[in-house]
Amino acid sequence: MTSFFSIVLAAILGLLAVASAIGFILQRRATEAGSVATVQNLNARIRSWWIMVAVFGGAILLGDTAVVILFAFLSFMALREFWTLTPSRRGDHLALFLSFFVVLPVQYVLLGTLWYGLFAIFIPVYAFLILPAVATLTGDVNEFLARTARVQWGLMLTVYSISHAPALLMLQTGTPSALLLVYLVIVVQLSDVFQYVWGKLLGKHRFSPNISPSKTLEGLIGGGASAILVGTLLYRLTPFSPLQAAAISTVIVVAGFFGGFVLSAIKRDLNAKDWGYVIEGHGGVLDRLDSITFASPLFFHIVRYWFTT
Amino acid sequence: MIALVRRLLVLLVRIVVGARSEWRGCAPDPIRRIYFANHNSHVDTVAVMAALPWPVRRLTHPVAARDYWGTNAFRRFIAEKGLRAVLIERKPLPDSNPLAPVERLLEEGRSVLIFPEGTRSSNDEIAPFRSGIYRLACRFPDVDLVPIHLDNLQRILPKGSWLIVPITCTARFGKPLRVEPGEEKGAFLARARAAVIDLAGGGHTA
């Protein structure tokens, strides 16, 4: 790992320390019931960030296998959250069982063994055909098309897309590939954090109250621009030039935004506020990884097409 | 040794079905109570037990059917040692009181968990309640009956399948009820069943 990486790591820890200090001060000042709740949620989020940074950073330091196992576990949690909220019928039982215990592990084994050809098509082609075939065996035709779509979408979002983040480790670009993953995660997550901060400070115009009541135009523009700026400054983690880094982080931010947006739309459709409850202040694993689901395949393909040697 | 098995069982269930509790109508106090829940999966009993906090769990005994859980040594071990279950006859001999072991536990100040549908239902409907819960409510008028609704268990392990799908299960605890003075059996059973149905749904919207 480069010395620049150590500086980035120190910056993240510094940022968290500052956030914790601000949270502490706000907590002592908050008096109204409304602001107390907001500050409590903010502090819960910051506490969870410490844990997430520790887990992710620890996996990166332990090496590629640890990273793949971590993401396999995150996919498992996300798929579980998806199916906890999404309706299914008795006729889907075997397809769900196979999703959790065959498709998910196989996808990550393909990743671990660097079998890119099958990794890229296993879920979109083979799971796509096999799971509905299995579901027909129960003879339940009720809502068959919608059920098939749900089974496939659950896998595409929570397993296929998310697995493209650790898949960056497969790529030979001349720079340490783990840093590409660090870069993706930093830009996506900072974009979310900046959108939250800008939205809380300046947010006035609701972007789409139907889908995501807390998202504002101010948050979106301010947060997106800040994240693109950081993404540009971090070009030394990557094989990109500063200009390329600016363009690529724009892609990451826009895709990340739509990831969050699409997953919110699904939540609204299912009448839920959060995907789960395991990350205090954030909701579920899928609430934290929603932006990653859209950003990681795009980022992976950009790097693979233009920057691999 | 047995205590360790118990802890492992709870841990396993928490990992596999995520068993979590949501206390809507009462607090998880370690006091004598009669818990009753809807029943549609083999995992139900363990899911509720895993969702209970330790001080409540150690006080609580699930009631299980002897004709299923008593049939071989493994099942009996899981039921009696792993879960501290009390096994009762579903088809008792005439003139015998199948609830006697349950009443004995309540007299000792312990809590019990029962599934008043009597058997696992094979769809999302909650079957009419059997009368045992009414008899317990009349016999112990000063004990709270706490309704529990279990989400998703049908989808985790449906009747007729041995494949567990690790969807998260929530045990939602409602407002305690007691038998009213002069309340008829049918009215009470309907009210208890309605209390469980009322707890259905809600997901993470709270």
Coordinates of N, CA and C in Angstrom, one line a residue, chain A residues 47-231:
Chain A
R47 N -21.4 6.9 15.2 CA -20.9 5.7 15.9 C -20.8 4.5 14.9
S48 N -21.9 4.3 14.1 CA -21.9 3.2 13.2 C -20.8 3.4 12.1
W49 N -20.5 4.7 11.8 CA -19.4 4.9 10.8 C -18.1 4.4 11.3
W50 N -17.8 4.6 12.6 CA -16.6 4.1 13.2 C -16.5 2.6 13.0
I51 N -17.6 1.9 13.3 CA -17.6 0.5 13.2 C -17.4 0.0 11.7
M52 N -18.1 0.7 10.8 CA -18.0 0.3 9.4 C -16.6 0.6 8.9
V53 N -16.0 1.7 9.3 CA -14.6 2.0 8.8 C -13.6 0.9 9.4
A54 N -13.9 0.5 10.6 CA -13.0 -0.5 11.3 C -13.1 -1.8 10.5
V55 N -14.4 -2.2 10.2 CA -14.6 -3.5 9.6 C -14.0 -3.5 8.2
F56 N -14.3 -2.5 7.4 CA -13.9 -2.4 6.0 C -12.4 -2.3 6.0
G57 N -11.8 -1.3 6.8 CA -10.4 -1.1 6.8 C -9.7 -2.4 7.3
G58 N -10.2 -3.1 8.3 CA -9.6 -4.3 8.8 C -9.6 -5.4 7.7
A59 N -10.6 -5.5 6.9 CA -10.7 -6.5 5.8 C -9.6 -6.2 4.7
I60 N -9.5 -4.9 4.4 CA -8.5 -4.5 3.4 C -7.1 -4.8 3.9
L61 N -6.9 -4.6 5.1 CA -5.5 -4.9 5.7 C -5.2 -6.4 5.7
L62 N -6.3 -7.2 6.0 CA -6.1 -8.6 6.0 C -5.9 -9.2 4.6
G63 N -6.3 -8.6 3.6 CA -6.1 -9.1 2.2 C -7.3 -9.4 1.5
D64 N -7.1 -9.9 0.2 CA -8.2 -10.1 -0.8 C -9.2 -11.1 -0.3
T65 N -8.8 -12.2 0.3 CA -9.7 -13.2 0.7 C -10.7 -12.6 1.8
A66 N -10.2 -11.9 2.7 CA -11.0 -11.3 3.7 C -12.0 -10.3 3.1
V67 N -11.6 -9.6 2.1 CA -12.5 -8.6 1.5 C -13.6 -9.4 0.8
V68 N -13.3 -10.4 0.0 CA -14.3 -11.2 -0.7 C -15.3 -11.8 0.3
I69 N -14.8 -12.3 1.4 CA -15.7 -12.9 2.4 C -16.6 -11.9 3.1
L70 N -16.0 -10.7 3.3 CA -16.8 -9.6 3.9 C -18.0 -9.2 3.0
F71 N -17.6 -9.1 1.6 CA -18.7 -8.7 0.7 C -19.7 -9.8 0.5
A72 N -19.3 -11.1 0.6 CA -20.2 -12.2 0.5 C -21.2 -12.1 1.6
F73 N -20.7 -11.8 2.8 CA -21.5 -11.7 4.0 C -22.5 -10.5 3.9
L74 N -22.0 -9.4 3.3 CA -22.8 -8.2 3.1 C -23.9 -8.5 2.1
S75 N -23.6 -9.2 1.0 CA -24.6 -9.7 0.1 C -25.7 -10.5 0.7
F76 N -25.2 -11.4 1.6 CA -26.1 -12.3 2.3 C -27.1 -11.5 3.2
M77 N -26.6 -10.5 3.9 CA -27.4 -9.7 4.8 C -28.4 -8.9 3.9
A78 N -27.9 -8.3 2.8 CA -28.7 -7.5 1.9 C -29.8 -8.4 1.3
L79 N -29.5 -9.6 0.8 CA -30.5 -10.5 0.2 C -31.6 -10.8 1.3
R80 N -31.1 -11.1 2.5 CA -32.0 -11.4 3.6 C -33.0 -10.2 3.8
E81 N -32.4 -9.0 3.9 CA -33.3 -7.8 4.1 C -34.3 -7.7 2.9
F82 N -33.8 -7.9 1.7 CA -34.7 -7.8 0.5 C -35.9 -8.7 0.7
W83 N -35.6 -10.0 1.1 CA -36.7 -11.0 1.2 C -37.5 -10.8 2.4
T84 N -37.0 -10.2 3.4 CA -37.8 -10.0 4.6 C -38.9 -9.0 4.3
L85 N -38.7 -8.0 3.4 CA -39.7 -7.1 3.1 C -40.5 -7.5 1.9
T86 N -39.9 -8.2 0.9 CA -40.6 -8.5 -0.3 C -41.5 -9.7 -0.2
P87 N -42.7 -9.7 -0.7 CA -43.5 -10.9 -0.6 C -43.1 -12.0 -1.5
S88 N -43.3 -13.2 -1.0 CA -43.0 -14.4 -1.8 C -44.1 -15.4 -1.5
R89 N -44.2 -16.4 -2.3 CA -45.2 -17.4 -2.1 C -44.6 -18.8 -1.9
R90 N -45.4 -19.7 -1.4 CA -44.8 -21.1 -1.1 C -44.1 -21.6 -2.4
G91 N -44.6 -21.3 -3.6 CA -44.0 -21.8 -4.8 C -42.6 -21.2 -5.0
D92 N -42.2 -20.1 -4.3 CA -40.9 -19.5 -4.5 C -39.8 -20.1 -3.5
H93 N -40.3 -21.0 -2.6 CA -39.4 -21.4 -1.5 C -38.1 -22.0 -2.0
L94 N -38.2 -22.9 -3.0 CA -36.9 -23.6 -3.5 C -36.0 -22.5 -4.2
A95 N -36.7 -21.6 -5.0 CA -35.9 -20.6 -5.7 C -35.1 -19.7 -4.6
L96 N -35.8 -19.4 -3.5 CA -35.2 -18.6 -2.5 C -34.1 -19.3 -1.8
F97 N -34.3 -20.6 -1.5 CA -33.3 -21.4 -0.9 C -32.0 -21.4 -1.8
L98 N -32.3 -21.6 -3.1 CA -31.1 -21.7 -4.0 C -30.4 -20.3 -4.1
S99 N -31.2 -19.2 -4.1 CA -30.6 -17.9 -4.1 C -29.6 -17.7 -3.0
F100 N -30.0 -18.1 -1.8 CA -29.2 -17.9 -0.6 C -28.0 -18.9 -0.6
F101 N -28.3 -20.2 -0.8 CA -27.3 -21.2 -0.5 C -26.5 -21.8 -1.7
V102 N -27.0 -21.4 -2.9 CA -26.2 -21.8 -4.1 C -25.7 -20.7 -5.0
V103 N -26.7 -19.8 -5.4 CA -26.3 -18.7 -6.3 C -25.3 -17.8 -5.6
L104 N -25.6 -17.3 -4.4 CA -24.7 -16.4 -3.8 C -23.3 -16.9 -3.5
P105 N -23.2 -18.1 -2.9 CA -21.9 -18.7 -2.7 C -21.1 -18.9 -4.1
V106 N -21.8 -19.4 -5.1 CA -21.1 -19.7 -6.4 C -20.6 -18.4 -7.0
Q107 N -21.4 -17.3 -6.9 CA -21.0 -16.0 -7.4 C -19.6 -15.6 -6.8
Y108 N -19.6 -15.7 -5.4 CA -18.4 -15.3 -4.7 C -17.2 -16.3 -4.9
V109 N -17.5 -17.5 -5.1 CA -16.4 -18.5 -5.5 C -15.8 -18.2 -6.8
L110 N -16.7 -17.8 -7.8 CA -16.2 -17.4 -9.1 C -15.3 -16.2 -9.0
L111 N -15.7 -15.3 -8.1 CA -14.9 -14.1 -7.9 C -13.6 -14.5 -7.3
G112 N -13.6 -15.3 -6.2 CA -12.4 -15.7 -5.6 C -11.4 -16.5 -6.5
T113 N -12.0 -17.2 -7.4 CA -11.1 -18.0 -8.3 C -10.8 -17.3 -9.6
L114 N -11.2 -16.0 -9.7 CA -10.9 -15.1 -10.8 C -11.5 -15.6 -12.1
W115 N -12.6 -16.3 -12.1 CA -13.2 -16.9 -13.3 C -14.2 -15.8 -13.8
Y116 N -13.6 -14.8 -14.5 CA -14.4 -13.6 -14.9 C -15.5 -14.0 -15.9
G117 N -15.2 -14.8 -16.8 CA -16.2 -15.2 -17.9 C -17.5 -15.6 -17.3
L118 N -17.5 -16.5 -16.3 CA -18.7 -17.1 -15.8 C -19.2 -16.1 -14.7
F119 N -18.3 -15.4 -14.0 CA -18.8 -14.4 -13.0 C -19.7 -13.4 -13.6
A120 N -19.4 -13.0 -14.8 CA -20.1 -11.9 -15.5 C -21.5 -12.4 -15.9
I121 N -21.7 -13.7 -16.2 CA -23.0 -14.1 -16.7 C -23.8 -15.1 -15.9
F122 N -23.2 -15.5 -14.8 CA -23.8 -16.6 -14.0 C -25.2 -16.2 -13.5
I123 N -25.3 -15.0 -12.9 CA -26.6 -14.6 -12.4 C -27.5 -14.1 -13.5
P124 N -27.0 -13.1 -14.4 CA -28.0 -12.6 -15.4 C -28.4 -13.7 -16.4
V125 N -27.6 -14.7 -16.7 CA -28.1 -15.7 -17.6 C -28.5 -17.0 -16.9
Y126 N -27.7 -17.6 -16.2 CA -28.0 -18.9 -15.7 C -29.0 -18.9 -14.5
A127 N -28.8 -18.0 -13.5 CA -29.8 -17.9 -12.5 C -31.2 -17.5 -13.0
F128 N -31.1 -16.6 -14.0 CA -32.3 -16.0 -14.7 C -33.1 -17.1 -15.3
L129 N -32.5 -18.1 -15.8 CA -33.2 -19.2 -16.5 C -33.6 -20.4 -15.5
I130 N -32.6 -20.7 -14.6 CA -32.8 -21.9 -13.8 C -33.8 -21.6 -12.7
L131 N -33.8 -20.5 -12.1 CA -34.7 -20.3 -10.9 C -36.2 -20.3 -11.3
P132 N -36.6 -19.6 -12.4 CA -38.0 -19.8 -12.8 C -38.3 -21.2 -13.2
A133 N -37.4 -21.9 -13.8 CA -37.6 -23.3 -14.2 C -37.9 -24.1 -12.9
V134 N -37.1 -23.9 -11.9 CA -37.4 -24.6 -10.6 C -38.7 -24.2 -10.0
A135 N -39.1 -23.0 -10.1 CA -40.4 -22.5 -9.6 C -41.6 -23.1 -10.3
T136 N -41.4 -23.5 -11.5 CA -42.5 -24.1 -12.2 C -42.9 -25.5 -11.7
L137 N -41.9 -26.1 -11.0 CA -42.1 -27.5 -10.5 C -43.2 -27.6 -9.5
T138 N -43.5 -26.4 -8.8 CA -44.5 -26.5 -7.8 C -45.9 -26.3 -8.4
G139 N -45.9 -25.8 -9.6 CA -47.2 -25.7 -10.3 C -48.0 -24.4 -9.9
D140 N -47.4 -23.6 -9.1 CA -48.1 -22.3 -8.7 C -47.9 -21.2 -9.8
V141 N -48.9 -20.9 -10.5 CA -48.8 -19.9 -11.6 C -49.2 -18.5 -11.2
N142 N -49.7 -18.4 -9.9 CA -50.2 -17.2 -9.4 C -49.1 -16.1 -9.5
E143 N -49.3 -15.0 -10.2 CA -48.4 -13.9 -10.3 C -47.0 -14.4 -10.8
F144 N -47.0 -15.3 -11.6 CA -45.7 -16.0 -11.9 C -44.6 -15.0 -12.4
L145 N -45.0 -14.1 -13.4 CA -44.1 -13.2 -13.9 C -43.5 -12.3 -12.9
A146 N -44.4 -11.7 -12.1 CA -43.9 -10.8 -11.0 C -43.0 -11.5 -10.0
R147 N -43.4 -12.7 -9.7 CA -42.6 -13.4 -8.7 C -41.2 -13.7 -9.3
T148 N -41.1 -14.1 -10.5 CA -39.9 -14.4 -11.2 C -39.0 -13.1 -11.2
A149 N -39.6 -12.0 -11.5 CA -38.9 -10.7 -11.6 C -38.3 -10.4 -10.2
R150 N -39.1 -10.6 -9.1 CA -38.6 -10.3 -7.8 C -37.4 -11.2 -7.4
V151 N -37.5 -12.5 -7.7 CA -36.4 -13.4 -7.4 C -35.1 -12.9 -8.1
Q152 N -35.3 -12.6 -9.4 CA -34.1 -12.2 -10.2 C -33.6 -10.8 -9.7
W153 N -34.5 -9.9 -9.4 CA -34.0 -8.6 -9.0 C -33.3 -8.6 -7.6
G154 N -33.8 -9.4 -6.8 CA -33.2 -9.6 -5.5 C -31.7 -10.0 -5.7
L155 N -31.5 -11.0 -6.6 CA -30.1 -11.4 -6.8 C -29.3 -10.4 -7.5
M156 N -29.9 -9.8 -8.5 CA -29.1 -8.8 -9.3 C -28.6 -7.6 -8.4
L157 N -29.5 -7.1 -7.6 CA -29.1 -6.0 -6.7 C -28.2 -6.4 -5.6
T158 N -28.6 -7.4 -4.9 CA -27.8 -7.7 -3.6 C -26.6 -8.6 -3.8
V159 N -26.6 -9.4 -4.9 CA -25.5 -10.3 -5.1 C -24.7 -9.9 -6.3
Y160 N -25.3 -9.8 -7.4 CA -24.5 -9.5 -8.7 C -23.9 -8.1 -8.6
S161 N -24.7 -7.1 -8.3 CA -24.1 -5.7 -8.3 C -23.1 -5.6 -7.2
I162 N -23.4 -6.0 -6.0 CA -22.5 -5.8 -4.9 C -21.2 -6.5 -5.1
S163 N -21.3 -7.7 -5.7 CA -20.1 -8.5 -5.9 C -19.1 -7.8 -6.9
H164 N -19.6 -6.8 -7.6 CA -18.7 -6.1 -8.5 C -17.7 -5.1 -7.8
A165 N -18.1 -4.8 -6.5 CA -17.1 -4.0 -5.8 C -15.9 -4.8 -5.4
P166 N -16.0 -5.9 -4.8 CA -14.7 -6.7 -4.5 C -14.1 -7.2 -5.8
A167 N -14.9 -7.3 -6.9 CA -14.4 -7.8 -8.2 C -13.3 -6.9 -8.7
L168 N -13.2 -5.7 -8.2 CA -12.2 -4.7 -8.6 C -10.8 -5.4 -8.2
L169 N -10.8 -6.2 -7.2 CA -9.5 -6.9 -6.8 C -8.9 -7.8 -7.9
M170 N -9.8 -8.2 -8.9 CA -9.3 -9.0 -10.0 C -8.5 -8.3 -11.0
L171 N -8.6 -7.0 -11.0 CA -8.1 -6.2 -12.1 C -6.6 -5.8 -11.9
Q172 N -5.9 -6.0 -13.0 CA -4.5 -5.6 -13.0 C -4.4 -4.2 -13.7
T173 N -4.1 -3.2 -12.9 CA -4.0 -1.8 -13.5 C -2.7 -1.2 -13.3
G174 N -1.8 -1.8 -12.7 CA -0.5 -1.2 -12.4 C -0.5 -0.5 -11.0
T175 N -1.7 -0.3 -10.4 CA -1.7 0.2 -9.0 C -2.3 -0.9 -8.2
P176 N -2.1 -0.8 -6.8 CA -2.7 -1.9 -6.0 C -4.3 -1.9 -6.2
S177 N -4.8 -3.0 -6.5 CA -6.3 -3.0 -6.9 C -7.2 -2.8 -5.7
A178 N -6.7 -3.1 -4.5 CA -7.5 -2.9 -3.3 C -7.8 -1.4 -3.1
L179 N -6.8 -0.5 -3.6 CA -7.0 0.9 -3.5 C -8.2 1.4 -4.4
L180 N -8.4 0.7 -5.5 CA -9.6 1.0 -6.4 C -10.9 0.8 -5.6
L181 N -10.9 -0.3 -4.8 CA -12.1 -0.5 -4.0 C -12.3 0.5 -3.0
V182 N -11.1 0.9 -2.3 CA -11.2 2.0 -1.3 C -11.7 3.3 -2.0
Y183 N -11.2 3.5 -3.2 CA -11.6 4.8 -3.9 C -13.1 4.8 -4.1
L184 N -13.6 3.6 -4.7 CA -15.0 3.5 -5.0 C -15.9 3.8 -3.7
V185 N -15.5 3.1 -2.6 CA -16.3 3.1 -1.4 C -16.2 4.6 -0.8
I186 N -15.0 5.2 -0.8 CA -14.9 6.5 -0.3 C -15.8 7.5 -1.1
V187 N -15.7 7.5 -2.4 CA -16.5 8.4 -3.2 C -18.0 8.2 -3.0
V188 N -18.4 7.0 -3.1 CA -19.9 6.7 -2.9 C -20.4 7.1 -1.6
Q189 N -19.6 6.7 -0.5 CA -20.1 7.0 0.8 C -20.0 8.4 1.2
L190 N -18.9 9.1 0.7 CA -18.9 10.5 1.0 C -20.0 11.3 0.3
S191 N -20.3 10.8 -0.9 CA -21.4 11.5 -1.7 C -22.7 11.4 -0.8
D192 N -23.0 10.2 -0.2 CA -24.1 10.1 0.6 C -24.0 11.0 1.9
V193 N -22.9 11.0 2.5 CA -22.7 11.8 3.7 C -22.8 13.3 3.4
F194 N -22.1 13.8 2.3 CA -22.2 15.2 1.9 C -23.6 15.6 1.5
Q195 N -24.3 14.7 0.9 CA -25.7 15.0 0.5 C -26.6 15.2 1.8
Y196 N -26.3 14.3 2.8 CA -27.0 14.4 4.1 C -26.7 15.7 4.7
V197 N -25.4 16.1 4.8 CA -25.0 17.3 5.5 C -25.5 18.5 4.8
W198 N -25.3 18.6 3.5 CA -25.8 19.8 2.7 C -27.3 19.9 2.8
G199 N -27.9 18.8 2.7 CA -29.4 18.8 2.8 C -29.9 19.3 4.2
K200 N -29.2 18.9 5.3 CA -29.6 19.3 6.6 C -29.3 20.8 6.8
L201 N -28.2 21.3 6.2 CA -27.8 22.7 6.4 C -28.6 23.6 5.5
L202 N -28.7 23.3 4.2 CA -29.2 24.3 3.3 C -30.5 23.8 2.6
G203 N -30.9 22.5 2.8 CA -31.9 21.9 2.0 C -33.3 22.6 2.1
K204 N -33.8 23.0 1.0 CA -35.2 23.6 0.9 C -36.1 22.9 0.0
H205 N -35.6 22.7 -1.3 CA -36.4 22.2 -2.3 C -36.4 20.7 -2.3
R206 N -37.5 20.1 -2.0 CA -37.6 18.6 -2.0 C -37.4 18.1 -3.5
F207 N -36.6 17.1 -3.6 CA -36.3 16.6 -5.0 C -37.4 15.7 -5.5
S208 N -37.8 14.8 -4.6 CA -38.9 13.9 -5.0 C -39.6 13.3 -3.8
P209 N -40.5 14.1 -3.2 CA -41.1 13.8 -1.9 C -41.7 12.4 -1.9
N210 N -42.2 12.0 -3.1 CA -42.8 10.6 -3.2 C -41.9 9.5 -2.9
I211 N -40.6 9.6 -3.4 CA -39.7 8.5 -3.3 C -38.8 8.7 -2.0
S212 N -38.2 9.8 -1.9 CA -37.3 10.0 -0.8 C -37.5 11.4 -0.2
P213 N -38.3 11.5 0.9 CA -38.7 12.7 1.4 C -37.6 13.6 1.9
S214 N -36.4 13.0 2.3 CA -35.4 13.8 2.9 C -34.4 14.3 1.8
K215 N -34.5 13.8 0.6 CA -33.5 14.3 -0.4 C -33.9 15.7 -0.9
T216 N -33.0 16.6 -0.9 CA -33.3 17.9 -1.5 C -32.3 18.3 -2.6
L217 N -32.8 19.2 -3.4 CA -32.0 19.6 -4.6 C -30.6 20.2 -4.1
E218 N -30.7 21.0 -3.0 CA -29.4 21.6 -2.5 C -28.5 20.5 -2.0
G219 N -29.0 19.5 -1.3 CA -28.2 18.4 -0.8 C -27.6 17.7 -2.0
L220 N -28.4 17.4 -3.0 CA -28.0 16.7 -4.2 C -26.8 17.4 -4.9
I221 N -27.0 18.7 -5.2 CA -26.0 19.4 -5.9 C -24.7 19.6 -5.1
G222 N -24.9 20.1 -3.9 CA -23.8 20.4 -3.0 C -23.0 19.1 -2.7
G223 N -23.8 18.1 -2.3 CA -23.2 16.8 -1.9 C -22.5 16.2 -3.1
G224 N -23.1 16.1 -4.2 CA -22.5 15.5 -5.4 C -21.2 16.3 -5.8
A225 N -21.3 17.6 -5.8 CA -20.1 18.4 -6.2 C -19.0 18.1 -5.2
S226 N -19.3 18.1 -3.9 CA -18.2 17.9 -2.9 C -17.6 16.5 -3.1
A227 N -18.4 15.5 -3.4 CA -17.9 14.1 -3.5 C -17.0 14.1 -4.8
I228 N -17.4 14.7 -5.9 CA -16.6 14.7 -7.1 C -15.3 15.4 -6.9
L229 N -15.3 16.5 -6.1 CA -14.1 17.2 -5.7 C -13.1 16.3 -5.0
V230 N -13.6 15.6 -4.0 CA -12.8 14.6 -3.2 C -12.3 13.5 -4.2
G231 N -13.2 13.0 -5.0 CA -12.8 11.9 -5.9 C -11.7 12.4 -6.9

